[in-house]
């Protein structure tokens, strides 16, 4: 069944509901105004009464701590870290194979440079040297044979004498065996004269002889060279023997000249004839072209004097090949001798043996190069390489002191110095660093491989006026204790302090040098907190927000 509603009643109900909502709204507005007034009064009391009291207590009790300006030493440093290394180290590597005969040292021993460490069986190397020596001798003999075979490149006089005949000139082509020149010894002429057989038997070589030239009657001296034992029948059937006399040619004796001789008071049977010594014929030793002739006919030459030059490509190649063979053999012998030295291993440096991997009786083979036979450390000092930032590298100098500490040697500080500054920078993550080497001579219980931290002493200030570095505010000001000062809230100067501008200098991690502005003994304040909890609460309060809005 449908419900019937009176239109008039509906309108009245709607009006009543609207009125109720309006009354409720007015009540809520009135309540908000009351709450706002109460909060405002509370905020005013808090801001003007409670807050100053709390801040004053904080400033006096815990907001700042006072420090007197005092004199002390300041050390300006640049820090770094790294691992220690010995002054020098050397890995002994086996370069040859064989049985180790001796190894008379142990780990921890100190050895001097060139002390014997290992000796290795070298019998194979010694045989190689002997073979190389034989090969070199054979190469030398081959070279001599080639030189003898092509000696015709510069034909020489076989004996002293005078050039009687030249058979070639510059530009002529010759073959091996071609006659090149004739040389005779005309400085010493030989006279052959007959003596009666009985007289000749009383003569001997070396006796002096007086020789008379048949044409001029000139008398010259000579020496009996030989007395022939052959008997000849002379004129009228007289039996004679030939005697040869050597005469130094004064310059006028020629082949065919005749003369007589008296030896030991005995005259010759008849005159004889002069002749020069046997002719020396010079032949070409190789095929080629005469490129130069050094002598002329009639010139006197000495034994082994070069007469001319012959160019022969084939001969030059033979000589060059022989020379290369000799040089190759020399290098092989030198290499074999050098290898022999590797069988005796000596200490390359003075130091302490820290590793010994082989002993007498072990065998070196092709795998021995994997691990060193021994390792030697020079422990005369230790080194440390620090990587210094590019911002500080210009402050680093050779000779500067470095303080070193190690966790492994707790409670002890060691001193070193810089001896090398590298200029080859390394870039990592956009930062460039430079290697700086530090020497530590008095290293105590430090050992190679230990990790250490180091501070490079850039500058030292002795007995200077300082304050804590945290006491210096922006603008180089400090808060000097002044009980009568009301402070300056606007500039964040607390009550009981006054702001003083100072001139500052060097600093370390804790203190900074004060050059001017305050005196020794004056106290400065160092804040113990940045923003107090109380001020944070005030700033977040409605009153604080209202102030910020204004």
PDB file of N, CA and C in Angstrom, residues 169-210:
ATOM      1  N   UNK A 169     147.936  -3.614 -67.301  1.00  0.00           N
ATOM      2  CA  UNK A 169     147.696  -2.228 -66.915  1.00  0.00           C
ATOM      3  C   UNK A 169     146.286  -2.117 -66.355  1.00  0.00           C
ATOM      4  N   UNK A 170     145.968  -0.951 -65.816  1.00  0.00           N
ATOM      5  CA  UNK A 170     144.651  -0.726 -65.236  1.00  0.00           C
ATOM      6  C   UNK A 170     143.556  -0.915 -66.286  1.00  0.00           C
ATOM      7  N   UNK A 171     142.525  -1.668 -65.882  1.00  0.00           N
ATOM      8  CA  UNK A 171     141.405  -1.926 -66.776  1.00  0.00           C
ATOM      9  C   UNK A 171     141.469  -3.268 -67.467  1.00  0.00           C
ATOM     10  N   UNK A 172     142.626  -3.934 -67.453  1.00  0.00           N
ATOM     11  CA  UNK A 172     142.750  -5.240 -68.111  1.00  0.00           C
ATOM     12  C   UNK A 172     141.955  -6.295 -67.353  1.00  0.00           C
ATOM     13  N   UNK A 173     141.375  -7.228 -68.108  1.00  0.00           N
ATOM     14  CA  UNK A 173     140.712  -8.389 -67.528  1.00  0.00           C
ATOM     15  C   UNK A 173     141.737  -9.509 -67.433  1.00  0.00           C
ATOM     16  N   UNK A 174     141.770 -10.180 -66.278  1.00  0.00           N
ATOM     17  CA  UNK A 174     142.727 -11.258 -66.072  1.00  0.00           C
ATOM     18  C   UNK A 174     141.989 -12.487 -65.549  1.00  0.00           C
ATOM     19  N   UNK A 175     142.648 -13.624 -65.741  1.00  0.00           N
ATOM     20  CA  UNK A 175     142.138 -14.876 -65.176  1.00  0.00           C
ATOM     21  C   UNK A 175     143.203 -15.436 -64.255  1.00  0.00           C
ATOM     22  N   UNK A 176     142.799 -16.390 -63.428  1.00  0.00           N
ATOM     23  CA  UNK A 176     143.750 -17.004 -62.503  1.00  0.00           C
ATOM     24  C   UNK A 176     144.908 -17.606 -63.287  1.00  0.00           C
ATOM     25  N   UNK A 177     146.168 -17.271 -62.906  1.00  0.00           N
ATOM     26  CA  UNK A 177     147.356 -17.779 -63.570  1.00  0.00           C
ATOM     27  C   UNK A 177     147.946 -16.820 -64.575  1.00  0.00           C
ATOM     28  N   UNK A 178     147.263 -15.700 -64.850  1.00  0.00           N
ATOM     29  CA  UNK A 178     147.801 -14.714 -65.794  1.00  0.00           C
ATOM     30  C   UNK A 178     149.072 -14.080 -65.220  1.00  0.00           C
ATOM     31  N   UNK A 179     150.144 -13.950 -66.103  1.00  0.00           N
ATOM     32  CA  UNK A 179     151.383 -13.307 -65.690  1.00  0.00           C
ATOM     33  C   UNK A 179     151.115 -11.815 -65.488  1.00  0.00           C
ATOM     34  N   UNK A 180     151.487 -11.304 -64.291  1.00  0.00           N
ATOM     35  CA  UNK A 180     151.230  -9.901 -63.975  1.00  0.00           C
ATOM     36  C   UNK A 180     152.506  -9.071 -63.969  1.00  0.00           C
ATOM     37  N   UNK A 181     153.604  -9.591 -63.363  1.00  0.00           N
ATOM     38  CA  UNK A 181     154.841  -8.813 -63.260  1.00  0.00           C
ATOM     39  C   UNK A 181     156.022  -9.742 -63.047  1.00  0.00           C
ATOM     40  N   UNK A 182     157.228  -9.215 -63.414  1.00  0.00           N
ATOM     41  CA  UNK A 182     158.488  -9.937 -63.168  1.00  0.00           C
ATOM     42  C   UNK A 182     159.349  -9.067 -62.266  1.00  0.00           C
ATOM     43  N   UNK A 183     159.866  -9.679 -61.195  1.00  0.00           N
ATOM     44  CA  UNK A 183     160.677  -8.951 -60.226  1.00  0.00           C
ATOM     45  C   UNK A 183     162.008  -9.668 -60.079  1.00  0.00           C
ATOM     46  N   UNK A 184     163.101  -8.901 -60.168  1.00  0.00           N
ATOM     47  CA  UNK A 184     164.435  -9.467 -59.986  1.00  0.00           C
ATOM     48  C   UNK A 184     165.144  -8.690 -58.888  1.00  0.00           C
ATOM     49  N   UNK A 185     166.026  -9.433 -58.162  1.00  0.00           N
ATOM     50  CA  UNK A 185     166.812  -8.805 -57.104  1.00  0.00           C
ATOM     51  C   UNK A 185     168.115  -8.343 -57.722  1.00  0.00           C
ATOM     52  N   UNK A 186     168.234  -7.089 -58.142  1.00  0.00           N
ATOM     53  CA  UNK A 186     169.452  -6.547 -58.756  1.00  0.00           C
ATOM     54  C   UNK A 186     170.333  -5.839 -57.737  1.00  0.00           C
ATOM     55  N   UNK A 187     169.934  -5.804 -56.517  1.00  0.00           N
ATOM     56  CA  UNK A 187     170.787  -5.193 -55.498  1.00  0.00           C
ATOM     57  C   UNK A 187     171.956  -6.094 -55.139  1.00  0.00           C
ATOM     58  N   UNK A 188     171.741  -7.376 -55.297  1.00  0.00           N
ATOM     59  CA  UNK A 188     172.795  -8.354 -55.021  1.00  0.00           C
ATOM     60  C   UNK A 188     172.986  -9.203 -56.286  1.00  0.00           C
ATOM     61  N   UNK A 189     174.132  -8.973 -56.998  1.00  0.00           N
ATOM     62  CA  UNK A 189     174.426  -9.704 -58.228  1.00  0.00           C
ATOM     63  C   UNK A 189     175.273 -10.941 -57.888  1.00  0.00           C
ATOM     64  N   UNK A 190     175.118 -11.934 -58.700  1.00  0.00           N
ATOM     65  CA  UNK A 190     175.835 -13.186 -58.465  1.00  0.00           C
ATOM     66  C   UNK A 190     176.808 -13.436 -59.628  1.00  0.00           C
ATOM     67  N   UNK A 191     178.127 -13.558 -59.263  1.00  0.00           N
ATOM     68  CA  UNK A 191     179.182 -13.809 -60.254  1.00  0.00           C
ATOM     69  C   UNK A 191     179.575 -15.283 -60.194  1.00  0.00           C
ATOM     70  N   UNK A 192     179.553 -15.958 -61.354  1.00  0.00           N
ATOM     71  CA  UNK A 192     179.956 -17.369 -61.417  1.00  0.00           C
ATOM     72  C   UNK A 192     181.281 -17.443 -62.198  1.00  0.00           C
ATOM     73  N   UNK A 193     182.347 -17.892 -61.478  1.00  0.00           N
ATOM     74  CA  UNK A 193     183.681 -17.967 -62.115  1.00  0.00           C
ATOM     75  C   UNK A 193     184.265 -19.371 -61.881  1.00  0.00           C
ATOM     76  N   UNK A 194     185.084 -19.902 -62.882  1.00  0.00           N
ATOM     77  CA  UNK A 194     185.705 -21.220 -62.713  1.00  0.00           C
ATOM     78  C   UNK A 194     187.040 -21.110 -61.947  1.00  0.00           C
ATOM     79  N   UNK A 195     187.323 -22.066 -61.064  1.00  0.00           N
ATOM     80  CA  UNK A 195     188.607 -22.188 -60.379  1.00  0.00           C
ATOM     81  C   UNK A 195     189.144 -23.586 -60.695  1.00  0.00           C
ATOM     82  N   UNK A 196     190.487 -23.665 -60.747  1.00  0.00           N
ATOM     83  CA  UNK A 196     191.081 -24.991 -60.932  1.00  0.00           C
ATOM     84  C   UNK A 196     190.541 -25.919 -59.864  1.00  0.00           C
ATOM     85  N   UNK A 197     190.382 -27.188 -60.230  1.00  0.00           N
ATOM     86  CA  UNK A 197     189.748 -28.144 -59.330  1.00  0.00           C
ATOM     87  C   UNK A 197     190.485 -28.204 -57.997  1.00  0.00           C
ATOM     88  N   UNK A 198     191.815 -28.223 -58.028  1.00  0.00           N
ATOM     89  CA  UNK A 198     192.580 -28.315 -56.805  1.00  0.00           C
ATOM     90  C   UNK A 198     192.408 -27.050 -55.972  1.00  0.00           C
ATOM     91  N   UNK A 199     192.419 -25.860 -56.659  1.00  0.00           N
ATOM     92  CA  UNK A 199     192.235 -24.592 -55.927  1.00  0.00           C
ATOM     93  C   UNK A 199     190.827 -24.511 -55.332  1.00  0.00           C
ATOM     94  N   UNK A 200     189.847 -24.983 -56.091  1.00  0.00           N
ATOM     95  CA  UNK A 200     188.445 -24.895 -55.620  1.00  0.00           C
ATOM     96  C   UNK A 200     188.245 -25.726 -54.367  1.00  0.00           C
ATOM     97  N   UNK A 201     189.017 -26.818 -54.240  1.00  0.00           N
ATOM     98  CA  UNK A 201     188.845 -27.665 -53.070  1.00  0.00           C
ATOM     99  C   UNK A 201     189.289 -26.967 -51.798  1.00  0.00           C
ATOM    100  N   UNK A 202     190.076 -25.872 -51.920  1.00  0.00           N
ATOM    101  CA  UNK A 202     190.537 -25.147 -50.744  1.00  0.00           C
ATOM    102  C   UNK A 202     189.646 -23.922 -50.408  1.00  0.00           C
ATOM    103  N   UNK A 203     188.574 -23.770 -51.178  1.00  0.00           N
ATOM    104  CA  UNK A 203     187.659 -22.646 -50.946  1.00  0.00           C
ATOM    105  C   UNK A 203     186.381 -23.132 -50.274  1.00  0.00           C
ATOM    106  N   UNK A 204     185.729 -22.199 -49.578  1.00  0.00           N
ATOM    107  CA  UNK A 204     184.458 -22.544 -48.927  1.00  0.00           C
ATOM    108  C   UNK A 204     183.559 -21.307 -48.865  1.00  0.00           C
ATOM    109  N   UNK A 205     182.286 -21.551 -48.656  1.00  0.00           N
ATOM    110  CA  UNK A 205     181.308 -20.450 -48.586  1.00  0.00           C
ATOM    111  C   UNK A 205     181.630 -19.542 -47.414  1.00  0.00           C
ATOM    112  N   UNK A 206     181.439 -18.250 -47.652  1.00  0.00           N
ATOM    113  CA  UNK A 206     181.671 -17.253 -46.609  1.00  0.00           C
ATOM    114  C   UNK A 206     182.999 -16.557 -46.721  1.00  0.00           C
ATOM    115  N   UNK A 207     183.920 -17.102 -47.558  1.00  0.00           N
ATOM    116  CA  UNK A 207     185.202 -16.443 -47.720  1.00  0.00           C
ATOM    117  C   UNK A 207     185.044 -15.149 -48.499  1.00  0.00           C
ATOM    118  N   UNK A 208     185.890 -14.148 -48.164  1.00  0.00           N
ATOM    119  CA  UNK A 208     185.869 -12.871 -48.871  1.00  0.00           C
ATOM    120  C   UNK A 208     186.498 -13.024 -50.245  1.00  0.00           C
ATOM    121  N   UNK A 209     186.014 -12.216 -51.180  1.00  0.00           N
ATOM    122  CA  UNK A 209     186.527 -12.279 -52.555  1.00  0.00           C
ATOM    123  C   UNK A 209     186.715 -10.867 -53.070  1.00  0.00           C
ATOM    124  N   UNK A 210     187.774 -10.674 -53.849  1.00  0.00           N
ATOM    125  CA  UNK A 210     187.992  -9.414 -54.544  1.00  0.00           C
ATOM    126  C   UNK A 210     187.613  -9.623 -55.987  1.00  0.00           C
TER     127      UNK A 210
END
